[in-house]
Amino acid sequence: SSPDSDGMTPELEKAGLLNKTKIAEGGRKLRKNWNPSWVVLVGNSLMFFKDPKTQNSDSWKPGNSCPESSVDLRGAQLQWANELSSKKNVFKLRTVTGNEFLLQSDTDSVIREWYSTILKVIDRLDKE
Ligand code: I3P
């Protein structure tokens, strides 16, 4: 049987390294602090782990360690936000709770894939 024969384990949609900064918490603006983050999209959640280069390679895997933070994508908003940074390829993710993150990659194809994958999840949740 498959590892998810009960259908209860959310699907891993995507994982990879992006630059991340949180710019608002509950609607209150925060000072930017860009850092590389191992980003994992599982089910309805976007989870942020420490850059795996700074720790052992298995520790990001779900179940092996706690994410530094986790975002519920239900009701979230996604938009390109190049005007919010001097960096290229930046988008902004805003949660229903008013937390805002900027995510960035120097590689165009990488950031485009993340944008469309996250948008697909948000759209799917909007239709539920
Ligand atoms: C910020 C830092 C950020 C930069 C931000 C600066 O300075 O250089 O990288 O954002 O620009 O304020 P500090 O480290 O002193 O807080 P970007 O790299 O996204 O441009 P901003 O204030 O225009 O957002």
CSV table of N, CA, C and O and ligand atoms in Angstrom, one decimal:
chain,number,residue,atom,x,y,z
A,1,SER,N,0.8,-1.2,0.0
A,1,SER,CA,0.0,0.0,0.0
A,1,SER,C,0.9,1.2,0.0
A,1,SER,O,2.0,1.2,0.5
A,2,SER,N,0.3,2.3,-0.5
A,2,SER,CA,1.1,3.6,-0.6
A,2,SER,C,1.3,4.1,0.8
A,2,SER,O,0.6,3.8,1.8
A,3,PRO,N,2.3,5.0,1.0
A,3,PRO,CA,2.5,5.6,2.4
A,3,PRO,C,1.3,6.4,2.8
A,3,PRO,O,1.2,6.7,4.0
A,4,ASP,N,0.4,6.8,1.9
A,4,ASP,CA,-0.7,7.6,2.3
A,4,ASP,C,-2.0,6.9,2.0
A,4,ASP,O,-3.0,7.4,1.5
A,5,SER,N,-2.1,5.6,2.3
A,5,SER,CA,-3.2,4.8,1.9
A,5,SER,C,-4.5,5.2,2.7
A,5,SER,O,-5.6,5.0,2.2
A,6,ASP,N,-4.3,5.9,3.9
A,6,ASP,CA,-5.5,6.4,4.6
A,6,ASP,C,-5.9,7.8,4.1
A,6,ASP,O,-6.9,8.3,4.5
A,7,GLY,N,-5.1,8.4,3.2
A,7,GLY,CA,-5.5,9.7,2.6
A,7,GLY,C,-5.4,10.8,3.6
A,7,GLY,O,-5.9,11.9,3.3
A,8,MET,N,-4.8,10.6,4.7
A,8,MET,CA,-4.8,11.6,5.8
A,8,MET,C,-3.5,12.4,5.8
A,8,MET,O,-3.4,13.5,6.4
A,9,THR,N,-2.5,12.0,5.1
A,9,THR,CA,-1.2,12.7,5.1
A,9,THR,C,-1.2,13.7,4.0
A,9,THR,O,-1.4,13.3,2.8
A,10,PRO,N,-1.1,15.0,4.3
A,10,PRO,CA,-1.2,16.0,3.2
A,10,PRO,C,0.0,15.8,2.2
A,10,PRO,O,1.1,15.4,2.6
A,11,GLU,N,-0.3,16.2,1.0
A,11,GLU,CA,0.6,16.0,-0.1
A,11,GLU,C,1.7,17.0,-0.1
A,11,GLU,O,1.5,18.2,0.1
A,12,LEU,N,3.0,16.6,-0.3
A,12,LEU,CA,4.1,17.5,-0.5
A,12,LEU,C,3.9,18.1,-1.9
A,12,LEU,O,4.0,17.4,-2.9
A,13,GLU,N,3.7,19.4,-1.9
A,13,GLU,CA,3.5,20.0,-3.3
A,13,GLU,C,4.8,20.5,-3.8
A,13,GLU,O,5.1,20.4,-5.0
A,14,LYS,N,5.7,21.1,-2.9
A,14,LYS,CA,6.9,21.7,-3.4
A,14,LYS,C,7.8,22.0,-2.2
A,14,LYS,O,7.3,22.3,-1.2
A,15,ALA,N,9.1,22.0,-2.5
A,15,ALA,CA,10.1,22.4,-1.5
A,15,ALA,C,11.3,23.0,-2.1
A,15,ALA,O,11.7,22.6,-3.2
A,16,GLY,N,11.9,24.0,-1.5
A,16,GLY,CA,13.1,24.6,-2.1
A,16,GLY,C,13.5,25.8,-1.3
A,16,GLY,O,12.9,26.2,-0.3
A,17,LEU,N,14.7,26.3,-1.7
A,17,LEU,CA,15.3,27.4,-1.0
A,17,LEU,C,14.9,28.8,-1.6
A,17,LEU,O,15.0,28.9,-2.8
A,18,LEU,N,14.4,29.6,-0.8
A,18,LEU,CA,14.0,31.0,-1.2
A,18,LEU,C,14.6,32.0,-0.2
A,18,LEU,O,14.8,31.6,1.0
A,19,ASN,N,14.7,33.2,-0.6
A,19,ASN,CA,15.0,34.3,0.3
A,19,ASN,C,13.7,34.8,0.9
A,19,ASN,O,12.7,34.9,0.1
A,20,LYS,N,13.7,35.0,2.2
A,20,LYS,CA,12.4,35.4,2.9
A,20,LYS,C,12.6,36.5,3.8
A,20,LYS,O,13.6,36.6,4.5
A,21,THR,N,11.6,37.4,3.9
A,21,THR,CA,11.6,38.3,5.0
A,21,THR,C,10.1,38.6,5.4
A,21,THR,O,9.2,38.6,4.5
A,22,LYS,N,9.9,38.7,6.7
A,22,LYS,CA,8.5,39.0,7.1
A,22,LYS,C,8.4,40.5,7.2
A,22,LYS,O,9.4,41.1,7.8
A,23,ILE,N,7.4,41.1,6.7
A,23,ILE,CA,7.3,42.6,6.7
A,23,ILE,C,6.1,43.1,7.5
A,23,ILE,O,6.0,44.3,7.7
A,24,ALA,N,5.2,42.2,7.9
A,24,ALA,CA,4.2,42.6,8.8
A,24,ALA,C,3.7,41.5,9.7
A,24,ALA,O,3.7,40.3,9.3
A,25,GLU,N,3.3,41.8,10.9
A,25,GLU,CA,2.8,40.8,11.9
A,25,GLU,C,1.4,41.3,12.4
A,25,GLU,O,1.4,42.4,13.0
A,26,GLY,N,0.4,40.6,12.1
A,26,GLY,CA,-0.9,41.1,12.5
A,26,GLY,C,-1.2,42.5,12.0
A,26,GLY,O,-1.9,43.3,12.7
A,27,GLY,N,-0.8,42.8,10.8
A,27,GLY,CA,-1.0,44.2,10.2
A,27,GLY,C,0.0,45.2,10.7
A,27,GLY,O,0.0,46.3,10.1
A,28,ARG,N,0.8,44.9,11.6
A,28,ARG,CA,1.8,45.9,12.0
A,28,ARG,C,3.1,45.7,11.3
A,28,ARG,O,3.7,44.6,11.2
A,29,LYS,N,3.6,46.8,10.7
A,29,LYS,CA,4.8,46.7,9.9
A,29,LYS,C,6.1,46.3,10.7
A,29,LYS,O,6.2,46.7,11.8
A,30,LEU,N,6.9,45.4,10.1
A,30,LEU,CA,8.1,45.0,10.7
A,30,LEU,C,9.3,45.5,9.9
A,30,LEU,O,9.2,45.7,8.7
A,31,ARG,N,10.4,45.6,10.5
A,31,ARG,CA,11.7,45.9,9.8
A,31,ARG,C,12.1,44.6,9.0
A,31,ARG,O,12.1,43.5,9.6
A,32,LYS,N,12.5,44.8,7.8
A,32,LYS,CA,12.9,43.7,6.9
A,32,LYS,C,14.2,43.0,7.5
A,32,LYS,O,15.1,43.7,8.0
A,33,ASN,N,14.2,41.7,7.3
A,33,ASN,CA,15.4,41.0,7.7
A,33,ASN,C,15.5,39.8,6.7
A,33,ASN,O,14.9,38.7,7.0
A,34,TRP,N,16.1,40.0,5.6
A,34,TRP,CA,16.1,38.9,4.6
A,34,TRP,C,17.0,37.7,5.0
A,34,TRP,O,18.1,38.0,5.5
A,35,ASN,N,16.5,36.5,4.9
A,35,ASN,CA,17.3,35.3,5.1
A,35,ASN,C,16.9,34.2,4.2
A,35,ASN,O,15.8,34.1,3.8
A,36,PRO,N,17.9,33.4,3.9
A,36,PRO,CA,17.5,32.2,3.1
A,36,PRO,C,16.7,31.3,4.0
A,36,PRO,O,16.9,31.1,5.2
A,37,SER,N,15.7,30.7,3.4
A,37,SER,CA,14.8,29.8,4.1
A,37,SER,C,14.4,28.6,3.3
A,37,SER,O,14.2,28.7,2.0
A,38,TRP,N,14.4,27.4,3.9
A,38,TRP,CA,13.9,26.2,3.2
A,38,TRP,C,12.4,26.2,3.3
A,38,TRP,O,11.8,26.1,4.4
A,39,VAL,N,11.7,26.4,2.1
A,39,VAL,CA,10.3,26.6,2.1
A,39,VAL,C,9.6,25.3,1.6
A,39,VAL,O,10.0,24.7,0.6
A,40,VAL,N,8.6,24.8,2.4
A,40,VAL,CA,8.0,23.5,2.1
A,40,VAL,C,6.5,23.8,2.1
A,40,VAL,O,5.9,24.3,3.0
A,41,LEU,N,5.9,23.4,0.9
A,41,LEU,CA,4.4,23.6,0.7
A,41,LEU,C,3.8,22.2,0.9
A,41,LEU,O,4.0,21.3,0.0
A,42,VAL,N,3.1,22.0,1.9
A,42,VAL,CA,2.4,20.7,2.2
A,42,VAL,C,0.9,21.0,2.5
A,42,VAL,O,0.6,21.7,3.4
A,43,GLY,N,0.1,20.3,1.8
A,43,GLY,CA,-1.4,20.5,2.0
A,43,GLY,C,-1.7,22.0,1.9
A,43,GLY,O,-1.4,22.6,0.9
A,44,ASN,N,-2.3,22.6,3.0
A,44,ASN,CA,-2.7,24.0,3.0
A,44,ASN,C,-1.7,24.9,3.6
A,44,ASN,O,-2.1,26.0,3.9
A,45,SER,N,-0.5,24.4,3.9
A,45,SER,CA,0.4,25.2,4.7
A,45,SER,C,1.7,25.4,4.0
A,45,SER,O,2.3,24.5,3.3
A,46,LEU,N,2.2,26.6,4.1
A,46,LEU,CA,3.6,26.9,3.7
A,46,LEU,C,4.4,27.0,5.0
A,46,LEU,O,4.1,27.7,5.9
A,47,MET,N,5.5,26.1,5.0
A,47,MET,CA,6.3,26.0,6.2
A,47,MET,C,7.7,26.5,5.9
A,47,MET,O,8.2,26.2,4.8
A,48,PHE,N,8.3,27.3,6.9
A,48,PHE,CA,9.6,27.8,6.7
A,48,PHE,C,10.5,27.1,7.7
A,48,PHE,O,10.3,27.1,8.9
A,49,PHE,N,11.6,26.6,7.1
A,49,PHE,CA,12.6,25.9,7.9
A,49,PHE,C,14.0,26.7,7.8
A,49,PHE,O,14.1,27.4,6.8
A,50,LYS,N,14.9,26.5,8.7
A,50,LYS,CA,16.2,27.0,8.5
A,50,LYS,C,16.8,26.5,7.3
A,50,LYS,O,16.6,25.4,6.8
A,51,ASP,N,17.7,27.4,6.7
A,51,ASP,CA,18.5,26.9,5.5
A,51,ASP,C,19.2,25.6,5.8
A,51,ASP,O,19.9,25.6,6.8
A,52,PRO,N,18.9,24.5,5.1
A,52,PRO,CA,19.5,23.2,5.4
A,52,PRO,C,21.0,23.3,5.4
A,52,PRO,O,21.7,22.4,6.0
A,53,LYS,N,21.6,24.2,4.7
A,53,LYS,CA,23.1,24.3,4.6
A,53,LYS,C,23.6,24.6,6.0
A,53,LYS,O,24.8,24.4,6.3
A,54,THR,N,22.8,25.2,6.9
A,54,THR,CA,23.3,25.6,8.2
A,54,THR,C,23.0,24.5,9.2
A,54,THR,O,23.3,24.7,10.4
A,55,GLN,N,22.5,23.4,8.8
A,55,GLN,CA,22.2,22.3,9.8
A,55,GLN,C,22.2,21.0,9.0
A,55,GLN,O,22.4,20.9,7.8
A,56,ASN,N,21.9,19.9,9.7
A,56,ASN,CA,22.0,18.6,9.1
A,56,ASN,C,20.8,18.4,8.1
A,56,ASN,O,19.8,19.0,8.2
A,57,SER,N,21.1,17.7,7.0
A,57,SER,CA,20.3,17.7,5.8
A,57,SER,C,18.9,17.1,6.0
A,57,SER,O,18.0,17.4,5.1
A,58,ASP,N,18.7,16.3,7.0
A,58,ASP,CA,17.4,15.7,7.1
A,58,ASP,C,16.4,16.5,8.0
A,58,ASP,O,15.2,16.2,8.1
A,59,SER,N,17.0,17.5,8.6
A,59,SER,CA,16.2,18.1,9.7
A,59,SER,C,15.0,19.0,9.2
A,59,SER,O,14.2,19.4,10.0
A,60,TRP,N,14.9,19.3,7.9
A,60,TRP,CA,13.8,20.0,7.4
A,60,TRP,C,12.6,19.2,7.2
A,60,TRP,O,11.5,19.7,7.1
A,61,LYS,N,12.8,17.9,7.1
A,61,LYS,CA,11.7,17.0,6.6
A,61,LYS,C,10.6,17.0,7.7
A,61,LYS,O,10.8,17.0,8.9
A,62,PRO,N,9.3,17.1,7.2
A,62,PRO,CA,8.2,17.2,8.1
A,62,PRO,C,8.3,16.0,9.1
A,62,PRO,O,8.5,14.9,8.7
A,63,GLY,N,8.1,16.3,10.3
A,63,GLY,CA,8.2,15.2,11.3
A,63,GLY,C,9.5,15.2,12.0
A,63,GLY,O,9.6,14.8,13.1
A,64,ASN,N,10.6,15.6,11.3
A,64,ASN,CA,11.9,15.5,11.8
A,64,ASN,C,12.2,16.8,12.7
A,64,ASN,O,13.1,16.8,13.5
A,65,SER,N,11.6,17.9,12.4
A,65,SER,CA,11.8,19.1,13.2
A,65,SER,C,10.7,20.0,13.0
A,65,SER,O,9.9,19.9,12.0
A,66,CYS,N,10.6,21.0,13.9
A,66,CYS,CA,9.5,22.0,13.8
A,66,CYS,C,10.0,23.0,12.8
A,66,CYS,O,11.1,23.5,12.8
A,67,PRO,N,9.0,23.5,12.0
A,67,PRO,CA,9.3,24.7,11.1
A,67,PRO,C,9.5,25.9,12.0
A,67,PRO,O,9.0,25.9,13.1
A,68,GLU,N,10.3,26.8,11.5
A,68,GLU,CA,10.5,28.1,12.3
A,68,GLU,C,9.1,28.8,12.3
A,68,GLU,O,8.8,29.5,13.3
A,69,SER,N,8.4,28.7,11.2
A,69,SER,CA,7.1,29.3,11.2
A,69,SER,C,6.3,28.6,10.1
A,69,SER,O,6.8,27.9,9.2
A,70,SER,N,5.0,28.8,10.2
A,70,SER,CA,4.1,28.1,9.2
A,70,SER,C,2.9,29.0,8.9
A,70,SER,O,2.4,29.7,9.8
A,71,VAL,N,2.5,29.0,7.6
A,71,VAL,CA,1.5,29.9,7.2
A,71,VAL,C,0.3,29.1,6.6
A,71,VAL,O,0.5,28.2,5.8
A,72,ASP,N,-0.9,29.4,7.1
A,72,ASP,CA,-2.1,28.8,6.6
A,72,ASP,C,-2.5,29.6,5.3
A,72,ASP,O,-2.7,30.8,5.4
A,73,LEU,N,-2.6,28.9,4.2
A,73,LEU,CA,-2.9,29.5,2.9
A,73,LEU,C,-4.3,29.8,2.7
A,73,LEU,O,-4.7,30.5,1.7
A,74,ARG,N,-5.2,29.3,3.6
A,74,ARG,CA,-6.7,29.6,3.4
A,74,ARG,C,-7.0,31.1,3.5
A,74,ARG,O,-6.7,31.7,4.5
A,75,GLY,N,-7.5,31.7,2.4
A,75,GLY,CA,-7.8,33.1,2.5
A,75,GLY,C,-6.7,34.0,2.3
A,75,GLY,O,-6.8,35.2,2.3
A,76,ALA,N,-5.5,33.4,2.0
A,76,ALA,CA,-4.3,34.3,1.8
A,76,ALA,C,-4.3,35.0,0.4
A,76,ALA,O,-5.1,34.6,-0.5
A,77,GLN,N,-3.5,36.0,0.3
A,77,GLN,CA,-3.4,36.8,-0.9
A,77,GLN,C,-2.0,36.8,-1.4
A,77,GLN,O,-1.1,36.9,-0.6
A,78,LEU,N,-1.9,36.6,-2.7
A,78,LEU,CA,-0.5,36.6,-3.3
A,78,LEU,C,-0.4,37.6,-4.4
A,78,LEU,O,-1.4,37.8,-5.2
A,79,GLN,N,0.7,38.4,-4.4
A,79,GLN,CA,0.8,39.3,-5.5
A,79,GLN,C,2.3,39.6,-5.7
A,79,GLN,O,3.1,39.6,-4.8
A,80,TRP,N,2.7,39.9,-7.0
A,80,TRP,CA,4.0,40.3,-7.3
A,80,TRP,C,4.3,41.6,-6.6
A,80,TRP,O,3.3,42.4,-6.5
A,81,ALA,N,5.5,41.8,-6.1
A,81,ALA,CA,5.7,43.0,-5.3
A,81,ALA,C,7.1,43.5,-5.5
A,81,ALA,O,7.9,43.8,-4.6
A,82,ASN,N,7.5,43.7,-6.8
A,82,ASN,CA,8.8,44.2,-7.1
A,82,ASN,C,9.1,45.6,-6.6
A,82,ASN,O,10.2,46.0,-6.4
A,83,GLU,N,8.0,46.3,-6.4
A,83,GLU,CA,8.1,47.7,-5.9
A,83,GLU,C,8.4,47.8,-4.4
A,83,GLU,O,8.8,48.8,-3.9
A,84,LEU,N,8.3,46.6,-3.8
A,84,LEU,CA,8.6,46.6,-2.3
A,84,LEU,C,10.0,46.2,-2.0
A,84,LEU,O,10.4,46.1,-0.8
A,85,SER,N,10.9,46.1,-3.0
A,85,SER,CA,12.2,45.7,-2.7
A,85,SER,C,13.2,46.1,-3.8
A,85,SER,O,12.7,46.3,-5.0
A,86,SER,N,14.4,46.3,-3.5
A,86,SER,CA,15.4,46.5,-4.5
A,86,SER,C,15.8,45.2,-5.2
A,86,SER,O,16.5,45.3,-6.2
A,87,LYS,N,15.4,44.1,-4.6
A,87,LYS,CA,15.7,42.8,-5.3
A,87,LYS,C,14.7,42.5,-6.4
A,87,LYS,O,13.6,43.1,-6.4
A,88,LYS,N,15.1,41.7,-7.3
A,88,LYS,CA,14.2,41.3,-8.4
A,88,LYS,C,13.5,40.0,-8.0
A,88,LYS,O,13.8,39.3,-7.0
A,89,ASN,N,12.4,39.7,-8.7
A,89,ASN,CA,11.6,38.5,-8.5
A,89,ASN,C,11.1,38.3,-7.1
A,89,ASN,O,11.3,37.4,-6.4
A,90,VAL,N,10.3,39.3,-6.7
A,90,VAL,CA,9.8,39.3,-5.3
A,90,VAL,C,8.2,39.2,-5.4
A,90,VAL,O,7.6,39.9,-6.1
A,91,PHE,N,7.7,38.3,-4.6
A,91,PHE,CA,6.2,38.4,-4.4
A,91,PHE,C,5.9,38.5,-2.9
A,91,PHE,O,6.7,38.2,-2.0
A,92,LYS,N,4.7,39.0,-2.6
A,92,LYS,CA,4.2,39.2,-1.3
A,92,LYS,C,3.1,38.2,-1.0
A,92,LYS,O,2.2,38.0,-1.8
A,93,LEU,N,3.2,37.5,0.2
A,93,LEU,CA,2.1,36.7,0.6
A,93,LEU,C,1.5,37.3,1.9
A,93,LEU,O,2.2,37.6,2.8
A,94,ARG,N,0.2,37.5,1.9
A,94,ARG,CA,-0.5,38.0,3.0
A,94,ARG,C,-1.5,37.0,3.6
A,94,ARG,O,-2.4,36.5,2.8
A,95,THR,N,-1.4,36.7,4.9
A,95,THR,CA,-2.4,35.8,5.5
A,95,THR,C,-3.6,36.5,6.0
A,95,THR,O,-3.6,37.7,6.1
A,96,VAL,N,-4.7,35.7,6.2
A,96,VAL,CA,-5.9,36.4,6.8
A,96,VAL,C,-5.6,37.1,8.1
A,96,VAL,O,-6.4,38.0,8.5
A,97,THR,N,-4.6,36.6,8.8
A,97,THR,CA,-4.3,37.2,10.1
A,97,THR,C,-3.4,38.5,10.0
A,97,THR,O,-3.1,39.1,11.0
A,98,GLY,N,-3.1,38.9,8.8
A,98,GLY,CA,-2.4,40.1,8.6
A,98,GLY,C,-0.9,40.0,8.7
A,98,GLY,O,-0.2,40.9,8.9
A,99,ASN,N,-0.4,38.7,8.6
A,99,ASN,CA,1.0,38.5,8.5
A,99,ASN,C,1.5,38.6,7.0
A,99,ASN,O,0.8,38.1,6.1
A,100,GLU,N,2.5,39.4,6.7
A,100,GLU,CA,3.0,39.5,5.4
A,100,GLU,C,4.4,39.1,5.2
A,100,GLU,O,5.3,39.5,6.0
A,101,PHE,N,4.7,38.4,4.2
A,101,PHE,CA,6.0,37.9,3.9
A,101,PHE,C,6.4,38.3,2.4
A,101,PHE,O,5.5,38.2,1.6
A,102,LEU,N,7.7,38.6,2.2
A,102,LEU,CA,8.2,38.7,0.9
A,102,LEU,C,9.1,37.4,0.6
A,102,LEU,O,9.8,37.0,1.5
A,103,LEU,N,8.9,36.9,-0.5
A,103,LEU,CA,9.7,35.7,-1.0
A,103,LEU,C,10.4,36.1,-2.3
A,103,LEU,O,9.8,36.7,-3.1
A,104,GLN,N,11.6,35.6,-2.4
A,104,GLN,CA,12.5,36.1,-3.5
A,104,GLN,C,13.4,35.0,-4.0
A,104,GLN,O,14.0,34.2,-3.2
A,105,SER,N,13.7,34.9,-5.3
A,105,SER,CA,14.7,34.1,-5.8
A,105,SER,C,15.4,34.9,-7.0
A,105,SER,O,14.7,35.6,-7.7
A,106,ASP,N,16.7,34.7,-7.1
A,106,ASP,CA,17.4,35.4,-8.3
A,106,ASP,C,17.0,34.7,-9.6
A,106,ASP,O,17.2,35.2,-10.6
A,107,THR,N,16.5,33.4,-9.5
A,107,THR,CA,16.2,32.6,-10.7
A,107,THR,C,14.8,32.8,-11.1
A,107,THR,O,13.9,32.4,-10.3
A,108,ASP,N,14.6,33.4,-12.2
A,108,ASP,CA,13.2,33.7,-12.7
A,108,ASP,C,12.3,32.5,-12.7
A,108,ASP,O,11.2,32.5,-12.2
A,109,SER,N,12.8,31.3,-13.2
A,109,SER,CA,11.9,30.2,-13.3
A,109,SER,C,11.5,29.6,-11.9
A,109,SER,O,10.4,29.2,-11.7
A,110,VAL,N,12.4,29.7,-11.0
A,110,VAL,CA,12.2,29.3,-9.6
A,110,VAL,C,11.0,30.1,-9.0
A,110,VAL,O,10.1,29.5,-8.4
A,111,ILE,N,11.1,31.4,-9.1
A,111,ILE,CA,10.1,32.2,-8.4
A,111,ILE,C,8.8,32.1,-9.1
A,111,ILE,O,7.7,32.1,-8.5
A,112,ARG,N,8.8,32.0,-10.4
A,112,ARG,CA,7.5,31.8,-11.2
A,112,ARG,C,6.8,30.5,-10.8
A,112,ARG,O,5.6,30.5,-10.6
A,113,GLU,N,7.6,29.4,-10.6
A,113,GLU,CA,7.0,28.1,-10.2
A,113,GLU,C,6.4,28.2,-8.8
A,113,GLU,O,5.3,27.7,-8.6
A,114,TRP,N,7.1,28.9,-7.9
A,114,TRP,CA,6.6,29.0,-6.6
A,114,TRP,C,5.3,29.8,-6.6
A,114,TRP,O,4.3,29.5,-5.9
A,115,TYR,N,5.3,30.9,-7.3
A,115,TYR,CA,4.1,31.8,-7.4
A,115,TYR,C,2.9,31.0,-7.9
A,115,TYR,O,1.8,31.0,-7.3
A,116,SER,N,3.1,30.3,-9.0
A,116,SER,CA,1.9,29.6,-9.6
A,116,SER,C,1.5,28.4,-8.7
A,116,SER,O,0.3,28.1,-8.6
A,117,THR,N,2.4,27.7,-8.0
A,117,THR,CA,2.0,26.6,-7.2
A,117,THR,C,1.3,27.1,-5.9
A,117,THR,O,0.2,26.5,-5.6
A,118,ILE,N,1.7,28.2,-5.3
A,118,ILE,CA,1.0,28.7,-4.1
A,118,ILE,C,-0.3,29.3,-4.6
A,118,ILE,O,-1.3,29.0,-3.9
A,119,LEU,N,-0.4,29.9,-5.7
A,119,LEU,CA,-1.7,30.5,-6.2
A,119,LEU,C,-2.7,29.4,-6.4
A,119,LEU,O,-3.9,29.5,-6.1
A,120,LYS,N,-2.2,28.2,-7.0
A,120,LYS,CA,-3.1,27.1,-7.2
A,120,LYS,C,-3.7,26.6,-5.9
A,120,LYS,O,-4.9,26.3,-5.8
A,121,VAL,N,-2.9,26.5,-4.8
A,121,VAL,CA,-3.4,26.1,-3.5
A,121,VAL,C,-4.4,27.1,-3.0
A,121,VAL,O,-5.5,26.7,-2.5
A,122,ILE,N,-4.1,28.4,-3.0
A,122,ILE,CA,-5.0,29.4,-2.5
A,122,ILE,C,-6.4,29.3,-3.3
A,122,ILE,O,-7.4,29.4,-2.7
A,123,ASP,N,-6.3,29.2,-4.6
A,123,ASP,CA,-7.5,29.1,-5.4
A,123,ASP,C,-8.3,27.9,-5.1
A,123,ASP,O,-9.6,27.9,-5.0
A,124,ARG,N,-7.7,26.8,-4.9
A,124,ARG,CA,-8.4,25.5,-4.5
A,124,ARG,C,-9.1,25.7,-3.2
A,124,ARG,O,-10.3,25.3,-3.0
A,125,LEU,N,-8.4,26.3,-2.2
A,125,LEU,CA,-9.0,26.6,-0.9
A,125,LEU,C,-10.2,27.5,-1.0
A,125,LEU,O,-11.2,27.4,-0.3
A,126,ASP,N,-10.1,28.5,-1.9
A,126,ASP,CA,-11.2,29.5,-2.1
A,126,ASP,C,-12.5,28.8,-2.5
A,126,ASP,O,-13.6,29.3,-2.3
A,127,LYS,N,-12.3,27.8,-3.3
A,127,LYS,CA,-13.5,27.1,-3.9
A,127,LYS,C,-14.1,26.1,-2.9
A,127,LYS,O,-15.2,25.6,-3.2
A,128,GLU,N,-13.4,25.8,-1.9
A,128,GLU,CA,-14.0,24.8,-0.9
A,128,GLU,C,-15.2,25.3,-0.2
A,128,GLU,O,-15.3,26.5,0.2
B,1,I3P,C1,17.2,47.3,4.9
B,1,I3P,C2,18.0,46.2,4.2
B,1,I3P,C3,17.0,45.5,3.2
B,1,I3P,C4,16.3,46.4,2.3
B,1,I3P,C5,15.6,47.5,3.1
B,1,I3P,C6,16.6,48.3,4.0
B,1,I3P,O1,18.2,48.0,5.7
B,1,I3P,O2,19.0,46.8,3.4
B,1,I3P,O3,17.8,44.5,2.5
B,1,I3P,O4,15.3,45.7,1.6
B,1,I3P,O5,15.1,48.4,2.1
B,1,I3P,O6,15.8,49.2,4.8
B,1,I3P,P1,18.6,47.5,7.2
B,1,I3P,O7,19.3,46.3,7.1
B,1,I3P,O8,19.3,48.7,7.7
B,1,I3P,O9,17.2,47.3,7.9
B,1,I3P,P2,15.5,45.2,0.1
B,1,I3P,O10,16.7,44.3,0.1
B,1,I3P,O11,14.2,44.4,-0.1
B,1,I3P,O12,15.5,46.4,-0.8
B,1,I3P,P3,13.6,49.1,2.3
B,1,I3P,O13,13.6,49.9,3.6
B,1,I3P,O14,13.5,50.0,1.1
B,1,I3P,O15,12.6,48.1,2.3
